[in-house]
Short mmCIF file of C-alpha atoms in Angstrom, two decimals:
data_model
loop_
_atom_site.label_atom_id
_atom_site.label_comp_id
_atom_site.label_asym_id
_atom_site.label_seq_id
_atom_site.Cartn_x
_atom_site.Cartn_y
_atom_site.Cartn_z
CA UNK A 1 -55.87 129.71 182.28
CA UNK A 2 -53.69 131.94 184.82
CA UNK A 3 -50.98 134.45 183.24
CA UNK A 4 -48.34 136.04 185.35
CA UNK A 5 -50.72 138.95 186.05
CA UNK A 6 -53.59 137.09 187.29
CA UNK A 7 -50.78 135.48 189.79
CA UNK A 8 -49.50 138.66 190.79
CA UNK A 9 -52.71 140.12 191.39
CA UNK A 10 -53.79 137.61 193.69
CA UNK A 11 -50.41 137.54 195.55
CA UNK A 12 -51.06 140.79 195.94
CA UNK A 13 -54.52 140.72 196.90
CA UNK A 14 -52.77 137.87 199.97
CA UNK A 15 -50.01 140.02 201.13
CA UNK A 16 -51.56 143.42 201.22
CA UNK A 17 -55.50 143.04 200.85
CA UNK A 18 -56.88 140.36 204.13
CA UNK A 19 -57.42 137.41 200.89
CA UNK A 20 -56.81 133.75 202.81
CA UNK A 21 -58.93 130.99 202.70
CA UNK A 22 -61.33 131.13 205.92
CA UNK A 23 -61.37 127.73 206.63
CA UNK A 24 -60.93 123.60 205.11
CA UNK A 25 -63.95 121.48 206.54
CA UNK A 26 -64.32 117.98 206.68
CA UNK A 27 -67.77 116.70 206.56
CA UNK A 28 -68.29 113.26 208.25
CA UNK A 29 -70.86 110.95 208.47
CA UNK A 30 -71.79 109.35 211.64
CA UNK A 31 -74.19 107.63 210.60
CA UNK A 32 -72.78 104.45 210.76
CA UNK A 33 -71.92 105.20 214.60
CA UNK A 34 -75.10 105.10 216.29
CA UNK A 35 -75.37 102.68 219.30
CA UNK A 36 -77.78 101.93 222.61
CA UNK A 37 -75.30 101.98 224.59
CA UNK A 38 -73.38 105.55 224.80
CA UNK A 39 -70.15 104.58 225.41
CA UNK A 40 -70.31 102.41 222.61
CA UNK A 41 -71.78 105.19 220.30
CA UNK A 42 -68.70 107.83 221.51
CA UNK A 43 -66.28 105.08 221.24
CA UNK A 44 -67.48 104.73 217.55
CA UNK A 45 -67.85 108.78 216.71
CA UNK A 46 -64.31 109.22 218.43
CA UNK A 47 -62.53 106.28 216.06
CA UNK A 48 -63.92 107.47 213.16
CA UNK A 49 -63.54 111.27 213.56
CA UNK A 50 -59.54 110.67 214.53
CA UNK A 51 -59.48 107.87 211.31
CA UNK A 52 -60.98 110.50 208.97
CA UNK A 53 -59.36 113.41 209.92
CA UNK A 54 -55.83 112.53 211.43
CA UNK A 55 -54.26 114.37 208.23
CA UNK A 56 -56.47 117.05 207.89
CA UNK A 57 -54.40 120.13 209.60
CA UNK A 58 -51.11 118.68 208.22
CA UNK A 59 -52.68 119.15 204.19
CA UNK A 60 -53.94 122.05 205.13
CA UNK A 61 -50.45 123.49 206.55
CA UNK A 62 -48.35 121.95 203.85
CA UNK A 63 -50.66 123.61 200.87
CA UNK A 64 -50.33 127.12 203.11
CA UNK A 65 -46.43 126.57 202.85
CA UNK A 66 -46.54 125.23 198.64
CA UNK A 67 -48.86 127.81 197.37
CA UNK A 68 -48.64 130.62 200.00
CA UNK A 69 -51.73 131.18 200.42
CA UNK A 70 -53.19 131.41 204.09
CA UNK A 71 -55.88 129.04 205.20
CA UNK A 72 -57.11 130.24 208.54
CA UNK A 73 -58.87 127.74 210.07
CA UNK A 74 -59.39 123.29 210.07
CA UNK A 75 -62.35 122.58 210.53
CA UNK A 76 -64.99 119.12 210.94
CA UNK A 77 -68.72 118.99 210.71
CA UNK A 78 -70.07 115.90 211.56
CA UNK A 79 -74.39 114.43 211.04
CA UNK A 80 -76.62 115.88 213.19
CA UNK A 81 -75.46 114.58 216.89
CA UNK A 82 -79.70 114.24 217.42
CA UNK A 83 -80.07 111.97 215.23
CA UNK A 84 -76.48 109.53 215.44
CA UNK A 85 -77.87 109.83 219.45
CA UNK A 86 -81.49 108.95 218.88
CA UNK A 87 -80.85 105.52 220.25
CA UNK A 88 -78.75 105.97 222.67
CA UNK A 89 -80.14 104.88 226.44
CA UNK A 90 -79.36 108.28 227.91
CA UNK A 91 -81.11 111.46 228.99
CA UNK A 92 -78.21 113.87 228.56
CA UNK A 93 -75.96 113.92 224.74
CA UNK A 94 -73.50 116.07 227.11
CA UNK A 95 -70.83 112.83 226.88
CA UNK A 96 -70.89 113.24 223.42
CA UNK A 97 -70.08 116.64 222.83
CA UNK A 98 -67.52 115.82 225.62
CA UNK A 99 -66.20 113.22 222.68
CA UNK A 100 -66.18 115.45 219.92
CA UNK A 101 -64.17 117.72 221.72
CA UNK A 102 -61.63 115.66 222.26
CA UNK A 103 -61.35 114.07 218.64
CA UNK A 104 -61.11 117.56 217.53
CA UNK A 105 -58.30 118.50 219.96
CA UNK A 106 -56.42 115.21 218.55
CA UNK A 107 -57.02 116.35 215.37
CA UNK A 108 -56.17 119.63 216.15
CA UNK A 109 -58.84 121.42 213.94
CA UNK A 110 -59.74 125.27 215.49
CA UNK A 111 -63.60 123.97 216.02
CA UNK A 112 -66.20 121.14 215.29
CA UNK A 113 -69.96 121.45 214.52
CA UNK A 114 -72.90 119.23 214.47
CA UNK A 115 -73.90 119.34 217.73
CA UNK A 116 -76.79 120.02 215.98
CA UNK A 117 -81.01 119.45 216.19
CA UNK A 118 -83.31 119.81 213.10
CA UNK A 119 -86.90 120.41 214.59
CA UNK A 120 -88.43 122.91 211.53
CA UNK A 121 -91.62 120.54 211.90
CA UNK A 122 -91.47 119.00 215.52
CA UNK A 123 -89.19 117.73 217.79
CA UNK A 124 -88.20 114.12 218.43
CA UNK A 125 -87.30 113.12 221.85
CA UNK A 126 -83.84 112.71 220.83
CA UNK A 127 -84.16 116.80 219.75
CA UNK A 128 -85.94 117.59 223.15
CA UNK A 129 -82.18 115.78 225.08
CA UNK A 130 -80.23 117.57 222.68
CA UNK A 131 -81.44 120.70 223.02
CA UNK A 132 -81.16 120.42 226.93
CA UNK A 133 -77.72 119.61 226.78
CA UNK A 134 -76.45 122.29 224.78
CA UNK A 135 -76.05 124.80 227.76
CA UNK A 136 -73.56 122.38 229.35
CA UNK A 137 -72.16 121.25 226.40
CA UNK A 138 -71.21 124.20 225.43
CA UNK A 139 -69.62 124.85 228.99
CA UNK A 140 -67.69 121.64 228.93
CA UNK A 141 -66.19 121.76 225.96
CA UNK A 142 -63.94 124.26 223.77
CA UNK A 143 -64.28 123.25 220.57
CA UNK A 144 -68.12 122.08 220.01
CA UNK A 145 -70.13 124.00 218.42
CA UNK A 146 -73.92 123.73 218.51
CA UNK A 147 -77.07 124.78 216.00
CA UNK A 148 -80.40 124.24 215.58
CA UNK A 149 -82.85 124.71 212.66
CA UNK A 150 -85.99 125.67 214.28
CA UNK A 151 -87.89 127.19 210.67
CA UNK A 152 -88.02 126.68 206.82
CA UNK A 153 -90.40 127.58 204.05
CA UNK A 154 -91.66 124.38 203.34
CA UNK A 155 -92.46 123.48 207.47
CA UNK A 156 -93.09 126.88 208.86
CA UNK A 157 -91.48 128.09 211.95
CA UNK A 158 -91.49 125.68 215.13
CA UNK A 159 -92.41 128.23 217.33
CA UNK A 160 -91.94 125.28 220.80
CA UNK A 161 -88.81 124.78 220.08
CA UNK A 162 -88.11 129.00 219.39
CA UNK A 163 -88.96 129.34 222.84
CA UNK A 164 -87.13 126.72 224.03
CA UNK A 165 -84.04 128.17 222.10
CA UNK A 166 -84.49 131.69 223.90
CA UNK A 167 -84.75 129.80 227.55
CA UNK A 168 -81.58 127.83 226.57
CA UNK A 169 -79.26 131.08 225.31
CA UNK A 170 -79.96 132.35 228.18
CA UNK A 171 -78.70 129.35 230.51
CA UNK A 172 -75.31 129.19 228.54
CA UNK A 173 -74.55 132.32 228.97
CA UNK A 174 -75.23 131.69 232.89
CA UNK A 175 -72.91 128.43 232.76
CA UNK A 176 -70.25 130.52 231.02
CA UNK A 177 -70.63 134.09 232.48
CA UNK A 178 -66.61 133.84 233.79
CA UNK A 179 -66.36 134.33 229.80
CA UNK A 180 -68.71 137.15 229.15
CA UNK A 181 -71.28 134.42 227.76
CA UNK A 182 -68.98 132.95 225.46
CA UNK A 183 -70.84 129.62 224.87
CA UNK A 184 -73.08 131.33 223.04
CA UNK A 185 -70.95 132.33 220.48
CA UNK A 186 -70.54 128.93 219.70
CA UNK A 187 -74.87 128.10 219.26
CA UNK A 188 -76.91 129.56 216.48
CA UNK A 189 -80.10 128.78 215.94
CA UNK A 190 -81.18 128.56 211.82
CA UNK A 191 -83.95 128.97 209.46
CA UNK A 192 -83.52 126.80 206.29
CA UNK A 193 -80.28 126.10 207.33
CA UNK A 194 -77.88 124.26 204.41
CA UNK A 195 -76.37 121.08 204.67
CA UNK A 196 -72.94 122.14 203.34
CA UNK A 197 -71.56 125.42 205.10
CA UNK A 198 -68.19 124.66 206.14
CA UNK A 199 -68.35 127.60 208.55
CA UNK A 200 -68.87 127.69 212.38
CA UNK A 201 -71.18 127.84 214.66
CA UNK A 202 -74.03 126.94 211.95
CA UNK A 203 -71.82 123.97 209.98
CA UNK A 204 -73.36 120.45 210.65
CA UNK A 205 -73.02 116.92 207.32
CA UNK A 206 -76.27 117.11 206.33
CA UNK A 207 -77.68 113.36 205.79
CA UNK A 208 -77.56 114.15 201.85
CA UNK A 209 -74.14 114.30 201.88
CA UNK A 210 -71.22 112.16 200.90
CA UNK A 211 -69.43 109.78 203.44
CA UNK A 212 -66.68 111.93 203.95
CA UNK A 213 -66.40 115.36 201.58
CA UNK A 214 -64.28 118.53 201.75
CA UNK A 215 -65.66 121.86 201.83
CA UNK A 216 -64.12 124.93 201.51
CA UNK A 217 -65.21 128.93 203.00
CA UNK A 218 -63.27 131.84 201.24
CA UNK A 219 -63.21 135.31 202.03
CA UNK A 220 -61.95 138.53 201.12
CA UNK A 221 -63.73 141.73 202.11
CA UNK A 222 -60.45 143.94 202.39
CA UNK A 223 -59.73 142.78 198.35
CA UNK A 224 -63.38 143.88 197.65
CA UNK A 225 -63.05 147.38 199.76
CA UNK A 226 -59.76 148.08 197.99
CA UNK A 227 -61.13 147.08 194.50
CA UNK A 228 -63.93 149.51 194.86
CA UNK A 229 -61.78 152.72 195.82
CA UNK A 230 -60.55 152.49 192.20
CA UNK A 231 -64.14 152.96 190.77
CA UNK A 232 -65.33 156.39 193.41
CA UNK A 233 -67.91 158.12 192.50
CA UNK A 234 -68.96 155.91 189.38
CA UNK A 235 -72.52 154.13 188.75
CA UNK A 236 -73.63 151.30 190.61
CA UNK A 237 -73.68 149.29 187.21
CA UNK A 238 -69.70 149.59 187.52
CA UNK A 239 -69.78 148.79 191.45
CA UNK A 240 -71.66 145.77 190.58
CA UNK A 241 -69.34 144.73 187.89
CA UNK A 242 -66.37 145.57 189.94
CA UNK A 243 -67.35 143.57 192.83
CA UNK A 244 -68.30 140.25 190.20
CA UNK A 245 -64.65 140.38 189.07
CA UNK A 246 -63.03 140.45 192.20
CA UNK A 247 -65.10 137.66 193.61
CA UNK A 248 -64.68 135.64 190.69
CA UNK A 249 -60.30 135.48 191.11
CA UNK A 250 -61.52 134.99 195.24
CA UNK A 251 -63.48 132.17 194.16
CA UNK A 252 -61.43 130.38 191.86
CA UNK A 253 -58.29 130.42 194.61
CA UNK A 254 -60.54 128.53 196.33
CA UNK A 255 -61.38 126.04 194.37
CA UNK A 256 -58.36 125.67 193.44
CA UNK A 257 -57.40 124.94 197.57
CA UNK A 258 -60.51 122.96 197.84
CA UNK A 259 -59.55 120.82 194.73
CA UNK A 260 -55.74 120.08 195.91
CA UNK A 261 -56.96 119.27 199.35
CA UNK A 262 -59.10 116.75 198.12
CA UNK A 263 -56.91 115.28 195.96
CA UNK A 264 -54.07 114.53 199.09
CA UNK A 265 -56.86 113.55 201.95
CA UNK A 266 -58.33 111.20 199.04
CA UNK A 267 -62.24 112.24 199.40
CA UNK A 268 -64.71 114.23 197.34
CA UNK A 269 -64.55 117.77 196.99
CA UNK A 270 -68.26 119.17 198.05
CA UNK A 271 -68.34 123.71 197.53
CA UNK A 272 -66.57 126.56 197.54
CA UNK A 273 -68.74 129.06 200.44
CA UNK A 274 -67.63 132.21 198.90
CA UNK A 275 -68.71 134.33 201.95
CA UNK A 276 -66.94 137.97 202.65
CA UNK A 277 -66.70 137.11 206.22
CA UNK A 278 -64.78 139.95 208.05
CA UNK A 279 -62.51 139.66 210.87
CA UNK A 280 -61.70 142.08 213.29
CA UNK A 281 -58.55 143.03 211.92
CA UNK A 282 -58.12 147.00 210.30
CA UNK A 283 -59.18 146.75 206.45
CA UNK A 284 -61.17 143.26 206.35
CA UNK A 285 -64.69 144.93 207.01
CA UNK A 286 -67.72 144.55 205.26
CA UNK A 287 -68.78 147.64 207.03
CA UNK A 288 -66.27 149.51 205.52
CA UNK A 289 -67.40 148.52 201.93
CA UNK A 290 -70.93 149.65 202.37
CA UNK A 291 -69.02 152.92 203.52
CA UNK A 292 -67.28 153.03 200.28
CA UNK A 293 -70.17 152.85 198.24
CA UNK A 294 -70.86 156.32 199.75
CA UNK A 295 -72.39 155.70 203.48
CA UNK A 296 -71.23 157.82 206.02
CA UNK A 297 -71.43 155.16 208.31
CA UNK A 298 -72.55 151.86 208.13
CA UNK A 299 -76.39 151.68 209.52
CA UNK A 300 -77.22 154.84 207.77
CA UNK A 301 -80.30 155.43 205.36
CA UNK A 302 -78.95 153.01 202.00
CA UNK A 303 -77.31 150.35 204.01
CA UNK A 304 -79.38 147.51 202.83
CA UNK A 305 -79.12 148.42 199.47
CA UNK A 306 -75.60 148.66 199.73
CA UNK A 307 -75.60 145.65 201.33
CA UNK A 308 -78.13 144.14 198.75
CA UNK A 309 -75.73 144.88 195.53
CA UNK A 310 -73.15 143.64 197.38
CA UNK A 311 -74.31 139.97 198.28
CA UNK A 312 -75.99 140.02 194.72
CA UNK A 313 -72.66 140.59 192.86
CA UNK A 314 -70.23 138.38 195.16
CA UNK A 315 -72.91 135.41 194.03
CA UNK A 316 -72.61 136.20 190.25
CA UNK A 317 -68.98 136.60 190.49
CA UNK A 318 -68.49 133.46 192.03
CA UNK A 319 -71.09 131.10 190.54
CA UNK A 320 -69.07 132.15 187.32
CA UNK A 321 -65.67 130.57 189.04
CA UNK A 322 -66.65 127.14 190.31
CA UNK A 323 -68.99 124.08 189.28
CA UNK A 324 -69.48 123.94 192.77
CA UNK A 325 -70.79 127.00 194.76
CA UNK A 326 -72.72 126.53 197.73
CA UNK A 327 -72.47 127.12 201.49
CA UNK A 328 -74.00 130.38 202.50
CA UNK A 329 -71.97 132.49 199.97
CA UNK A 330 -72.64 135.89 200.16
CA UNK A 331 -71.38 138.79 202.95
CA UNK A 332 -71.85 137.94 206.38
CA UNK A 333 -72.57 140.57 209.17
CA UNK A 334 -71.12 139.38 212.55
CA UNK A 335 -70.86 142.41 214.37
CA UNK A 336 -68.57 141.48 216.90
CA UNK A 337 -65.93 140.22 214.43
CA UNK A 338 -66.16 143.39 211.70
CA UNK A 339 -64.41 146.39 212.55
CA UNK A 340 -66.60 148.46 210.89
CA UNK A 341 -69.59 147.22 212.07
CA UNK A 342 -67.96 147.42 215.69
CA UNK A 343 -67.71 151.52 215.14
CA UNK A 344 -70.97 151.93 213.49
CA UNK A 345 -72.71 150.09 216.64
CA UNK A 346 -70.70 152.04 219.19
CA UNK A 347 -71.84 155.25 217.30
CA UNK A 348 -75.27 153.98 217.10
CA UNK A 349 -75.78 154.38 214.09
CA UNK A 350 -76.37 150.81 213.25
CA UNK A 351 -78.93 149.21 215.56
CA UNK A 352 -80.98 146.04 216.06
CA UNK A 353 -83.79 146.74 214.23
CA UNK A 354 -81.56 148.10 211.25
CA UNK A 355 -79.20 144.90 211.45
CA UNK A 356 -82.65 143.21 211.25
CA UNK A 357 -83.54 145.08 208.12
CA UNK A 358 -80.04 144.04 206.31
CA UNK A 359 -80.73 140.28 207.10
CA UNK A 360 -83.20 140.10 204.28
CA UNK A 361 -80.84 141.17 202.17
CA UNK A 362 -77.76 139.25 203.49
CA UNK A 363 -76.04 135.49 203.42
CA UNK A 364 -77.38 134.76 207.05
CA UNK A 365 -78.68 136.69 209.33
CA UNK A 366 -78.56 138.61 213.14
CA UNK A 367 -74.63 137.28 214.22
CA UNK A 368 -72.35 137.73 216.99
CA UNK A 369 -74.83 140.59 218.68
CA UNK A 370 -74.11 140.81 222.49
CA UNK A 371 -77.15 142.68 224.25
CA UNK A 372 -77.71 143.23 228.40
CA UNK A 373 -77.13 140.04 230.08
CA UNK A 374 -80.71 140.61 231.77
CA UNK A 375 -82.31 140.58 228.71
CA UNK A 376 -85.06 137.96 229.22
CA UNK A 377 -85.63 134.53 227.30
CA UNK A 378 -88.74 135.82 225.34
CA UNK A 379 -87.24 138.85 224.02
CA UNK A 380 -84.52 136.52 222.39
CA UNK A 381 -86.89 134.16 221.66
CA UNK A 382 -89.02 136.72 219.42
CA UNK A 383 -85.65 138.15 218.12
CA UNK A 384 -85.37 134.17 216.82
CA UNK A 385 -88.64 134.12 215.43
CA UNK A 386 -88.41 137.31 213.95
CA UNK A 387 -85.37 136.03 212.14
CA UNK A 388 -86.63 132.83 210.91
CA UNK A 389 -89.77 134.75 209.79
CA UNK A 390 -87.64 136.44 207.62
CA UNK A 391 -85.80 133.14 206.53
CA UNK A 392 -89.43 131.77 205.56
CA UNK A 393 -90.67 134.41 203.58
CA UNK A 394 -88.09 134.71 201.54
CA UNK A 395 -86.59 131.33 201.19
CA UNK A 396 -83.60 132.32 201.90
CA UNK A 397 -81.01 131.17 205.31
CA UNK A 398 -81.27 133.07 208.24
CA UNK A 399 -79.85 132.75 211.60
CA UNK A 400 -79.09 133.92 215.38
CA UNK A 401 -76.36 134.26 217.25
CA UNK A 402 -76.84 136.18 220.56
CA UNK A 403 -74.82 136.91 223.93
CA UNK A 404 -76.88 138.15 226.90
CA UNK A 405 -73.64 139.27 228.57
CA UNK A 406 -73.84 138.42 232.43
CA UNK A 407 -73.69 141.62 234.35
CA UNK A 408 -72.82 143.53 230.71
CA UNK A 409 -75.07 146.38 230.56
CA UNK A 410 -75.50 148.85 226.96
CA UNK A 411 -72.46 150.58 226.32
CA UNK A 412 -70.49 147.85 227.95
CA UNK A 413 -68.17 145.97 225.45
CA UNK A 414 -67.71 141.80 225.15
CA UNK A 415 -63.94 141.09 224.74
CA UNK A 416 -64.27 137.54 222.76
CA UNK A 417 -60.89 137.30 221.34
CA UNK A 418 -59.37 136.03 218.51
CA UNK A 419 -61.31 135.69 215.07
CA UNK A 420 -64.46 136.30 217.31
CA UNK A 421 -63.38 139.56 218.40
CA UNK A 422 -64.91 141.73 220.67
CA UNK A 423 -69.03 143.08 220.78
CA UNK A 424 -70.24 146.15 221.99
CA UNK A 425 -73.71 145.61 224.29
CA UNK A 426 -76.53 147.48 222.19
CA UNK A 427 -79.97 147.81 223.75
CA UNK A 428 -83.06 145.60 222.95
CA UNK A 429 -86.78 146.85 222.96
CA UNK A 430 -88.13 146.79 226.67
CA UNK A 431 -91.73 145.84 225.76
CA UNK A 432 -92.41 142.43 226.53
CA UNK A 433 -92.79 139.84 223.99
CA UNK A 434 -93.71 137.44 226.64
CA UNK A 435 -97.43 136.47 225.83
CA UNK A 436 -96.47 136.08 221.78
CA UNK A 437 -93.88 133.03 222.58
CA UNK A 438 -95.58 131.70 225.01
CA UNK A 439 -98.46 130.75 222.97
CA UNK A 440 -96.00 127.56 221.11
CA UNK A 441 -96.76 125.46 218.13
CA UNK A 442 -96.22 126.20 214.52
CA UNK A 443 -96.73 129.34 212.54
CA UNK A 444 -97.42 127.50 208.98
CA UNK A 445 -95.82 127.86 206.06
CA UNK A 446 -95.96 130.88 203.92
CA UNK A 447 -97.87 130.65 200.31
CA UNK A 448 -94.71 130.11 198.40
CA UNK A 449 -94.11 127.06 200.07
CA UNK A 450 -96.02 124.97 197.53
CA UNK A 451 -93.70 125.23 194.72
CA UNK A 452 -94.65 121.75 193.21
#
C-alpha cells in the first residue's frame, strides 16, 4: 500500500528527476488479415489497426491529466508484416508499410513497429520481399519502423541474411541522405529478439501473444543518478541496493499506468519494460550514472562493470514490483539519445569496440551509433554479426542500430531531433571484413543451446 510519502516521493521523482512513462503500446494481431490480393490484405490491416486503436492516445492523455504523470509516447506493434504478407501476390511489402503509416497517423500514435522479418534459421520468400523493401519503406513513410531477427541461441546466427542486413543499411541511408540517414534510425536488426518490447525500432506482436494486449516501457535514469549521489563514496553492496529500491517505486508507477490503461481500452495487460532509457535532455543519462559510481567519464576502464551492477539491480528491483516484467528491462545505451554518452564519444573516450564490450553486459545492444557514411556494407555487416554473436553466447537480446551518415565524416555530428537526438560520427576499423561475410550460411548454435 502507498502512504503520503511514497506519493510525494514519486511526485517528486516526476517534477524534478526525468520519471514519465516512456511509452503505452498496443500489440495487435494481424493475423487474421492476411490476403492474396494486397489491397485486400492493407484494406484489412488498415480497418483493424484504426478499430483497435482509435482510443489509444486519448487514454493515454486523459490518465497523463488524472494522475500527472507523463507518458511520452503511443505506440502500436503489430505481427510480423513477413508473415501477415506471405500470401500476398506481390514482389514489394512497400504498400503495406505505406498502410501502416497511415493507420498510425489516424491514430495518432508517435511510431508503429512490425515491419518486421524473423529469419534466425532461414529465410522464406516472403522474408527475402520484406527485407528488400525496407530501404523504401523506410523512405516512404514516417512512422514505420522496421526489425529483423537475424540470430538466437537455439538457431545460430543467419549469417545470409547478416549480409543482406549490412547491404540494406546502407541503401536507406542513401534513400534518406536529405535526413542525415534517418531511416535507419528507424531499422534494427536483433538477436533473440522478444516478442513483447513495447519500445521502437525493435517492437513487433510476437505470434504468442494475445489478440490485442497493452504493454507498457518505463524509465527513469535521472531518478536513479539522483538516488545514487546520496550514497558517494559507499560500497557497491549499498549502490546495488540503492538502485533495487528506486527501480522498484519506477516499476510499480508503471504498472500501475499499464493496469488503468487496460482497464479503459478493455484488453489484457501484457509487461511492464522497466528499461532506463535516456533521452537527450540534461540529467536523464545513463552515462552520467556510470559516472557517479566513480568513472571519470563514461568509456573509461570499469564501465562495464558499472554498467553490469546497474542492469543487474534495475532487474531485481523491478521483478520485485510487478507479476509481469518483461520487455527488454534493463539500461539501454543509445548513444545518440544520452547526453552523457554523447560527451564521452565526442571525447573519445567511449568507442566502438568499448560500446561493444558493454553490450554483454546491457538490455540490448550497439544503438543509435552514426559512423562515416562511406563505411562499406561488410563492415556493418560484421558489426551485426559481431553483435548477435554476443546475443548467442550468452542468451541474452542484442541488437543494431547504425547510421552511415551520407557525406558525414568522424568528428561530424548527426542532428536527429527530438527523443532521437543528435550522434556524433565515431570511426570504424578500416580493415576489411569483406571475405568473412561473404562466405553466408549459418554459424550454428553455441553448446548451451541444448538446454532440454
Amino acid at each position: 500500500m502507498l502512504n503520503q510519502k511514497d506519493i510525494l516521493a514519486t511526485q517528486d521523482m516526476i517534477d524534478k528527476r526525468h520519471l514519465d512513462i516512456r511509452t503505452i503500446t498496443m500489440g495487435i494481431s494481424l493475423l487474421d488479415c492476411c490476403d492474396p490480393d494486397l489491397k485486400t490484405c492493407c484494406h484489412k490491416i488498415y480497418s483493424k489497426i484504426t478499430r483497435c486503436a482509435k482510443d489509444l492516445v486519448k487514454v493515454g492523455e486523459d490518465i497523463e491529466k488524472e494522475f500527472g504523470i507523463p507518458i511520452v509516447n503511443k505506440r502500436i506493434s503489430v505481427t510480423p508484416i513477413s508473415i501477415v504478407a506471405g500470401s500476398c501476390e506481390t514482389e514489394s511489402y512497400v504498400e503495406i508499410a505505406k498502410t501502416l503509416d497511415a493507420a498510425a497517423k489516424v491514430c495518432g500514435v508517435n511510431f508503429i513497429g512490425g515491419f518486421s522479418a524473423l529469419v534466425q534459421k532461414g529465410c522464406t520468400a516472403g522474408d527475402w520481399k520484406l527485407i528488400r523493401s525496407i530501404p523504401e519503406a523506410m523512405a516512404a513513410t514516417e512512422r514505420v519502423c522496421a526489425s529483423v531477427n537475424v540470430g538466437s541461441t537455439r538457431a545460430g546466427i543467419n549469417m545470409d541474411a547478416v549480409a543482406e542486413m549490412g547491404r540494406i543499411v546502407k541503401k536507406t541511408a542513401q534513400l534518406t541522405a536529405d535526413n542525415d540517414g534517418l531511416g535507419c534510425a528507424k531499422v534494427v536488426v536483433f538477436a533473440n529478439a522478444v516478442e513483447d518490447n513495447p519500445f521502437m525500432a525493435g517492437a513487433f506482436h510476437g505470434v504468442g501473444e494475445p489478440e490485442c494486449v497493452l504493454n507498457v516501457g518505463v524509465s527513469g535514469p535521472g531518478v536513479v543518478y539522483h538516488a545514487l549521489q546520496s550514497v558517494k563514496g559507499q560500497p557497491f553492496d549499498v549502490v546495488a541496493e540503492t538502485i533495487k529500491k528506486t527501480a522498484f517505486q519506477i516499476t510499480r508507477m508503471g504498472q500501475l499506468v499499464g493496469q488503468e490503461a487496460s482497464r479503459r481500452l478493455g484488453i489484457p495487460f501484457g509487461i511492464v519494460d522497466l528499461s532506463l532509457a535516456p533521452t537527450p535532455a540534461v540529467g536523464d543519462s545513463v552515462a552520467r550514472i556510470l559516472e557517479e559510481m566513480g568513472l571519470e567519464v563514461c568509456g573509461t576502464h570499469g564501465t562495464t562493470a558499472a554498467l553490469a551492477l546497474l542492469n543487474d539491480a534495475v532487474k531485481k528491483g523491478g521483478v520485485m514490483a510487478s507479476n509481469h516484467v518483461g520487455g527488454l528491462s534493463g539500461a539501454f545505451i543509445p548513444v545518440s539519445e544520452d547526453e552523457g554518452m554523447i560527451a564521452a564519444a565526442e571525447s573519445g573516450t567511449l568507442v566502438l569496440d568499448k560500446l561493444e564490450a558493454m553490450t554483454c553486459v546491457c538490455s540490448v545492444g550497439l544503438d543509435m551509433i552514426a559512423v562515416p557514411g562511406d563505411t562499406s556494407a561488410a563492415t556493418i555487416s560484421a558489426i551485426i554479426a559481431d553483435e548477435a554473436a554476443i546475443g548467442m553466447v550468452n542468451s541474452k537480446t542484442t541488437a543494431v542500430r547504425i547510421i552511415p551518415a551520407p557525406g558525414k565524416v568522424v568528428g561530424d555530428r548527426v542532428e536527429m531531433g527530438g527523443l532521437l537526438g543528435s550522434a556524433p560520427v565515431m570511426p570504424v576499423h578500416d580493415k576489411s571484413s569483406e571475405n568473412f561475410v561473404a562466405r553466408g550460411g549459418r554459424i550454428p548454435a553455441p553448446l548451451q543451446s541444448l538446454k532440454n
